[in-house]
Coordinates of C-alpha atoms and ligand atoms in Angstrom, one line a residue:
M1 CA -42.9 13.3 1.2
A2 CA -39.5 12.3 0.0
T3 CA -39.7 14.6 -3.0
H4 CA -41.0 17.4 -0.8
H5 CA -38.0 17.0 1.4
T6 CA -35.5 17.0 -1.4
Q7 CA -36.9 20.3 -2.8
A8 CA -36.8 21.9 0.6
S9 CA -33.2 20.8 1.1
E10 CA -32.2 22.2 -2.2
A11 CA -33.9 25.5 -1.6
R12 CA -32.0 25.8 1.8
A13 CA -28.7 24.6 0.4
A14 CA -28.7 27.7 -1.8
D15 CA -28.4 29.9 1.3
S16 CA -25.4 28.0 2.7
G17 CA -22.7 29.4 0.4
A18 CA -23.9 33.0 1.0
Q19 CA -24.2 32.5 4.7
A20 CA -20.5 31.4 4.8
S21 CA -19.5 34.8 3.3
A22 CA -21.3 36.8 6.0
R23 CA -19.7 34.7 8.7
F24 CA -16.2 34.8 7.3
K25 CA -16.4 38.6 7.2
D26 CA -17.2 38.8 10.9
R27 CA -14.5 36.3 11.8
A28 CA -11.8 38.0 9.7
A29 CA -12.7 41.4 11.2
A30 CA -12.4 40.0 14.7
H31 CA -9.0 38.4 14.0
R32 CA -7.4 41.1 12.0
G33 CA -4.8 43.0 14.0
D34 CA -2.9 46.1 12.8
Q35 CA -0.6 43.9 10.6
P36 CA 1.5 45.9 8.2
V37 CA 1.2 45.0 4.5
D38 CA 4.2 43.1 3.4
H39 CA 4.6 44.8 0.0
E40 CA 7.4 42.4 -1.2
R41 CA 5.2 39.4 -0.5
V42 CA 2.1 40.9 -2.2
N43 CA 4.2 41.9 -5.2
L44 CA 5.5 38.3 -5.5
L45 CA 2.2 36.5 -5.0
A46 CA -0.1 38.9 -6.9
G47 CA 2.5 39.0 -9.7
K48 CA 2.7 35.3 -9.9
A49 CA -1.1 34.8 -9.8
I50 CA -1.6 37.3 -12.6
K51 CA 1.2 35.7 -14.7
A52 CA -0.4 32.3 -14.2
L53 CA -3.6 33.6 -15.7
T54 CA -2.1 35.5 -18.6
D55 CA 0.0 32.3 -19.4
I56 CA -3.3 30.4 -19.8
V57 CA -4.6 33.2 -22.1
Y58 CA -1.6 32.7 -24.4
E59 CA -1.3 28.9 -24.2
D60 CA -5.0 28.2 -24.7
K61 CA -5.8 31.3 -26.9
V62 CA -8.6 32.5 -24.6
S63 CA -11.1 34.5 -26.7
Y64 CA -13.0 37.7 -25.8
E65 CA -16.1 35.7 -25.3
E66 CA -14.4 33.5 -22.8
Y67 CA -12.8 36.5 -21.1
N68 CA -16.2 38.1 -20.7
A69 CA -17.7 34.9 -19.5
L70 CA -15.0 34.8 -16.8
K71 CA -15.9 38.4 -15.8
S72 CA -19.6 37.6 -15.5
W73 CA -18.8 34.5 -13.5
L74 CA -16.4 36.3 -11.1
I75 CA -19.1 39.0 -10.5
K76 CA -21.6 36.2 -9.8
V77 CA -19.4 34.4 -7.3
G78 CA -19.4 37.6 -5.2
E79 CA -23.1 38.3 -5.7
D80 CA -23.9 34.8 -4.6
G81 CA -21.6 35.1 -1.6
E82 CA -19.6 32.0 -2.8
W83 CA -16.0 33.2 -2.4
P84 CA -15.5 31.1 0.8
L85 CA -17.1 28.1 -0.9
F86 CA -15.0 28.5 -4.1
L87 CA -11.7 29.0 -2.3
D88 CA -12.3 26.3 0.3
V89 CA -13.4 23.7 -2.3
W90 CA -10.6 24.3 -4.9
I91 CA -7.7 26.1 -3.2
E92 CA -7.6 25.4 0.6
H93 CA -6.2 21.9 0.3
A94 CA -3.0 23.2 -1.1
V95 CA -2.7 25.8 1.7
E96 CA -3.4 23.2 4.3
D97 CA -0.7 20.9 2.9
V98 CA 1.9 23.7 3.0
A99 CA 0.8 24.8 6.5
T100 CA 1.2 21.4 8.0
E101 CA 4.1 19.8 6.1
H102 CA 6.5 20.1 9.1
R103 CA 4.2 18.0 11.4
E104 CA 5.0 14.6 12.9
G105 CA 1.6 14.1 14.5
S106 CA -1.8 13.4 13.0
K107 CA -2.6 14.4 9.4
G108 CA -5.2 17.2 9.1
T109 CA -7.2 18.5 6.2
I110 CA -9.2 21.6 5.2
E111 CA -11.5 23.5 7.5
G112 CA -14.1 24.3 4.8
P113 CA -16.7 27.1 4.9
Y114 CA -18.9 25.8 7.8
Y115 CA -16.9 26.0 11.0
V116 CA -18.4 28.2 13.8
E117 CA -16.2 29.2 16.8
D118 CA -17.2 28.9 20.4
S119 CA -19.6 26.0 20.2
P120 CA -21.1 24.9 23.6
E121 CA -18.8 22.8 25.8
Y122 CA -19.5 19.3 27.0
E123 CA -17.7 16.7 29.1
W124 CA -15.5 14.1 27.5
D125 CA -18.4 11.5 27.3
A126 CA -21.3 13.4 26.1
K127 CA -23.9 13.5 23.3
I128 CA -23.6 16.2 20.7
P129 CA -26.6 18.5 20.6
M130 CA -29.3 17.0 18.2
R131 CA -33.0 17.3 17.7
E132 CA -35.2 14.8 19.5
D133 CA -36.1 13.1 16.3
E134 CA -32.7 13.6 14.6
P135 CA -32.6 11.1 11.7
G136 CA -29.5 9.0 11.1
T137 CA -27.5 6.0 12.3
P138 CA -26.2 6.5 15.9
F139 CA -22.5 6.9 15.8
R140 CA -20.2 6.6 18.9
F141 CA -16.8 8.3 18.4
K142 CA -14.1 7.3 20.9
S143 CA -10.7 9.0 20.8
K144 CA -7.5 9.5 22.8
V145 CA -5.4 12.6 22.3
T146 CA -1.7 12.4 22.9
A147 CA 1.4 14.5 22.1
V148 CA 4.0 13.2 19.6
D149 CA 6.1 12.0 22.6
G150 CA 3.1 9.8 23.8
T151 CA 2.0 12.0 26.7
P152 CA -1.8 11.8 27.1
L153 CA -3.2 15.4 26.9
S154 CA -5.7 15.7 29.7
N155 CA -6.5 19.3 28.7
A156 CA -7.3 18.5 25.1
K157 CA -10.5 19.8 23.4
I158 CA -12.3 18.3 20.4
E159 CA -14.5 20.7 18.5
M160 CA -16.8 18.7 16.2
W161 CA -19.2 19.8 13.5
H162 CA -20.9 17.9 10.7
A163 CA -23.9 17.8 8.4
D164 CA -27.1 16.0 9.3
E165 CA -28.7 13.0 7.5
Y166 CA -29.7 15.3 4.6
G167 CA -26.2 16.9 4.2
L168 CA -27.2 20.2 5.8
Y169 CA -25.2 22.2 8.4
S170 CA -26.8 24.1 11.3
Q171 CA -26.3 27.9 11.1
F172 CA -25.9 27.7 7.3
A173 CA -29.2 26.1 6.3
P174 CA -32.3 27.6 7.9
G175 CA -34.7 25.8 10.2
I176 CA -32.1 23.8 12.1
P177 CA -31.4 24.5 15.8
E178 CA -28.4 26.8 16.2
W179 CA -25.9 24.3 17.6
N180 CA -27.3 21.2 16.1
L181 CA -24.5 18.6 15.5
R182 CA -21.9 21.1 16.7
A183 CA -20.1 21.0 20.1
S184 CA -16.8 21.2 22.0
F185 CA -15.8 18.3 24.2
L186 CA -13.2 18.4 27.0
A187 CA -10.9 15.4 27.6
N188 CA -10.9 13.3 30.7
E189 CA -7.7 13.0 32.8
D190 CA -6.3 10.4 30.3
G191 CA -7.0 12.6 27.2
E192 CA -9.9 10.5 26.2
F193 CA -13.3 11.1 24.6
D194 CA -16.5 9.1 24.1
I195 CA -18.8 11.2 21.9
K196 CA -22.3 10.2 20.8
T197 CA -23.5 11.6 17.5
I198 CA -25.0 10.4 14.2
R199 CA -23.4 9.5 10.9
P200 CA -23.5 12.4 8.5
A201 CA -24.7 12.0 4.9
P202 CA -22.6 12.6 1.8
Y203 CA -22.6 16.3 1.0
Q204 CA -23.3 18.1 -2.3
I205 CA -22.0 21.6 -2.5
P206 CA -24.8 24.2 -3.3
T207 CA -25.6 23.7 -7.0
E208 CA -27.7 26.9 -7.6
G209 CA -25.0 29.5 -7.3
A210 CA -21.8 30.4 -9.3
C211 CA -19.9 27.3 -8.0
G212 CA -22.7 25.1 -9.2
Q213 CA -22.7 26.9 -12.5
L214 CA -19.0 26.2 -13.0
I215 CA -19.4 22.5 -12.0
E216 CA -22.2 22.1 -14.5
A217 CA -20.4 23.9 -17.3
A218 CA -17.3 21.9 -16.8
G219 CA -19.1 18.6 -16.5
W220 CA -17.8 17.9 -13.0
H221 CA -19.9 16.7 -10.0
A222 CA -20.7 18.5 -6.8
W223 CA -20.1 15.8 -4.2
R224 CA -18.0 15.5 -1.1
P225 CA -17.9 12.2 0.7
A226 CA -19.6 12.0 4.1
H227 CA -17.3 13.5 6.7
I228 CA -17.0 14.6 10.3
H229 CA -15.1 17.9 10.9
V230 CA -12.9 18.2 14.0
K231 CA -10.5 20.7 15.5
V232 CA -8.3 19.2 18.1
S233 CA -6.4 21.5 20.4
A234 CA -4.5 21.6 23.7
P235 CA -2.5 24.5 25.3
G236 CA 1.1 24.4 24.0
Y237 CA 0.2 22.3 20.9
E238 CA -0.5 23.1 17.3
L239 CA -4.2 23.2 16.5
L240 CA -5.2 20.2 14.3
T241 CA -8.0 20.7 11.8
A242 CA -9.2 17.5 10.2
Q243 CA -12.1 15.7 8.6
L244 CA -12.8 12.0 9.1
Y245 CA -14.3 9.8 6.4
F246 CA -16.1 6.5 6.0
P247 CA -14.8 3.6 4.1
G248 CA -16.9 2.7 1.0
D249 CA -18.2 6.1 0.3
E250 CA -18.4 6.5 -3.4
H251 CA -16.8 9.9 -3.3
N252 CA -13.8 9.1 -1.2
D253 CA -11.8 8.9 -4.4
D254 CA -13.2 12.0 -6.2
D255 CA -13.9 14.5 -3.5
I256 CA -14.6 17.8 -5.2
A257 CA -12.6 19.5 -2.4
S258 CA -9.6 17.2 -2.7
A259 CA -9.6 16.9 1.1
V260 CA -9.5 13.1 1.6
K261 CA -6.3 11.4 2.8
P262 CA -5.9 7.7 3.7
E263 CA -4.9 8.6 7.2
L264 CA -8.3 10.2 7.8
M265 CA -10.3 7.1 7.1
L266 CA -12.4 5.8 10.0
D267 CA -12.9 2.1 10.7
P268 CA -16.5 1.9 12.1
K269 CA -17.8 -1.3 13.7
P270 CA -21.2 -2.3 14.9
S271 CA -21.7 -0.7 18.3
S272 CA -21.0 -2.8 21.4
D273 CA -24.2 -1.4 22.9
G274 CA -26.2 -2.8 20.0
E275 CA -27.3 0.5 18.4
G276 CA -25.6 1.9 15.3
E277 CA -21.8 2.0 15.0
E278 CA -18.8 3.0 17.0
V279 CA -15.2 3.8 16.1
Q280 CA -11.9 4.5 17.9
Y281 CA -9.8 7.2 16.2
D282 CA -6.8 8.8 18.1
F283 CA -5.1 12.1 17.5
V284 CA -1.4 13.0 18.0
L285 CA -0.6 16.7 18.4
D286 CA 2.7 18.5 17.6
P287 CA 4.1 20.8 20.2
E288 CA 4.0 24.5 19.3
R289 CA 7.2 25.6 17.6
Ligands
MBD1 C1 -18.3 21.3 3.1 O1 -19.1 20.7 4.1 C2 -17.0 21.2 3.2 O2 -16.5 20.5 4.3 C3 -16.2 21.8 2.3 C4 -14.7 21.7 2.4 C5 -16.7 22.5 1.2 C6 -18.1 22.6 1.1 C7 -18.9 22.0 2.1
FE2 FE1 -18.1 19.8 5.5

């Protein structure tokens, strides 16, 4: 049984990277305005990116074999639909650091490839949608959202999404109900939340595609520590995108996506209602500039 499940999970995980490409294309198309191309900026950034690569060629004397291996691999990343996965795992953490360096409120981290907009809305004290027999440790997540000046934000929203007990995300791995372990919660008048979910499992990025091939060839590992994704928002405040982690996870110190920060560590306790665990983790939002 256990073996059967592992094989099924692996087969499904292969679809996840590719699924992320299709979704990103839709989202990017929906959000793209008629923004003019900033030729100076493209000249600067594309120029620097190309120079960074040619510098490596000279410094490390890259051979034609290696150059052709790179070409094959880049083609495969596209064929496997793994550009979102590749970029979010190895590049997004730097973009997120730069985008949020002015903030005084809560630390955030990367969004990753598996966010879906417009998840169903629930009250402040609800259970996230899950299957009747959803495996996993019950996990109660309490939170209060305030502004940097301490004002409780009664119109705050927490969007939450995370993997199941097997490390699989709904809408990216087949056979899982559409909004499983995904929801938007609306704060009470004091900016508080009391969300019931389950603890997600550590997550291994798909190993069958181009990203997995790179990891294998480089002798790296494919693991991310268990994490809960959130987007915390309120009108007039900057959107906070974060992930929350569990102490003791063996991959907290070597996350392949470099997305763990000490401020994002949860402190779960045995639940006061006797079942599973609970945690209090508060968010502080920066006003829009
Ligand atoms: C994930 O679940 C994730 O959060 C990231 C950043 C990359 C791959 C899978
Ligand atoms: Fe994730």
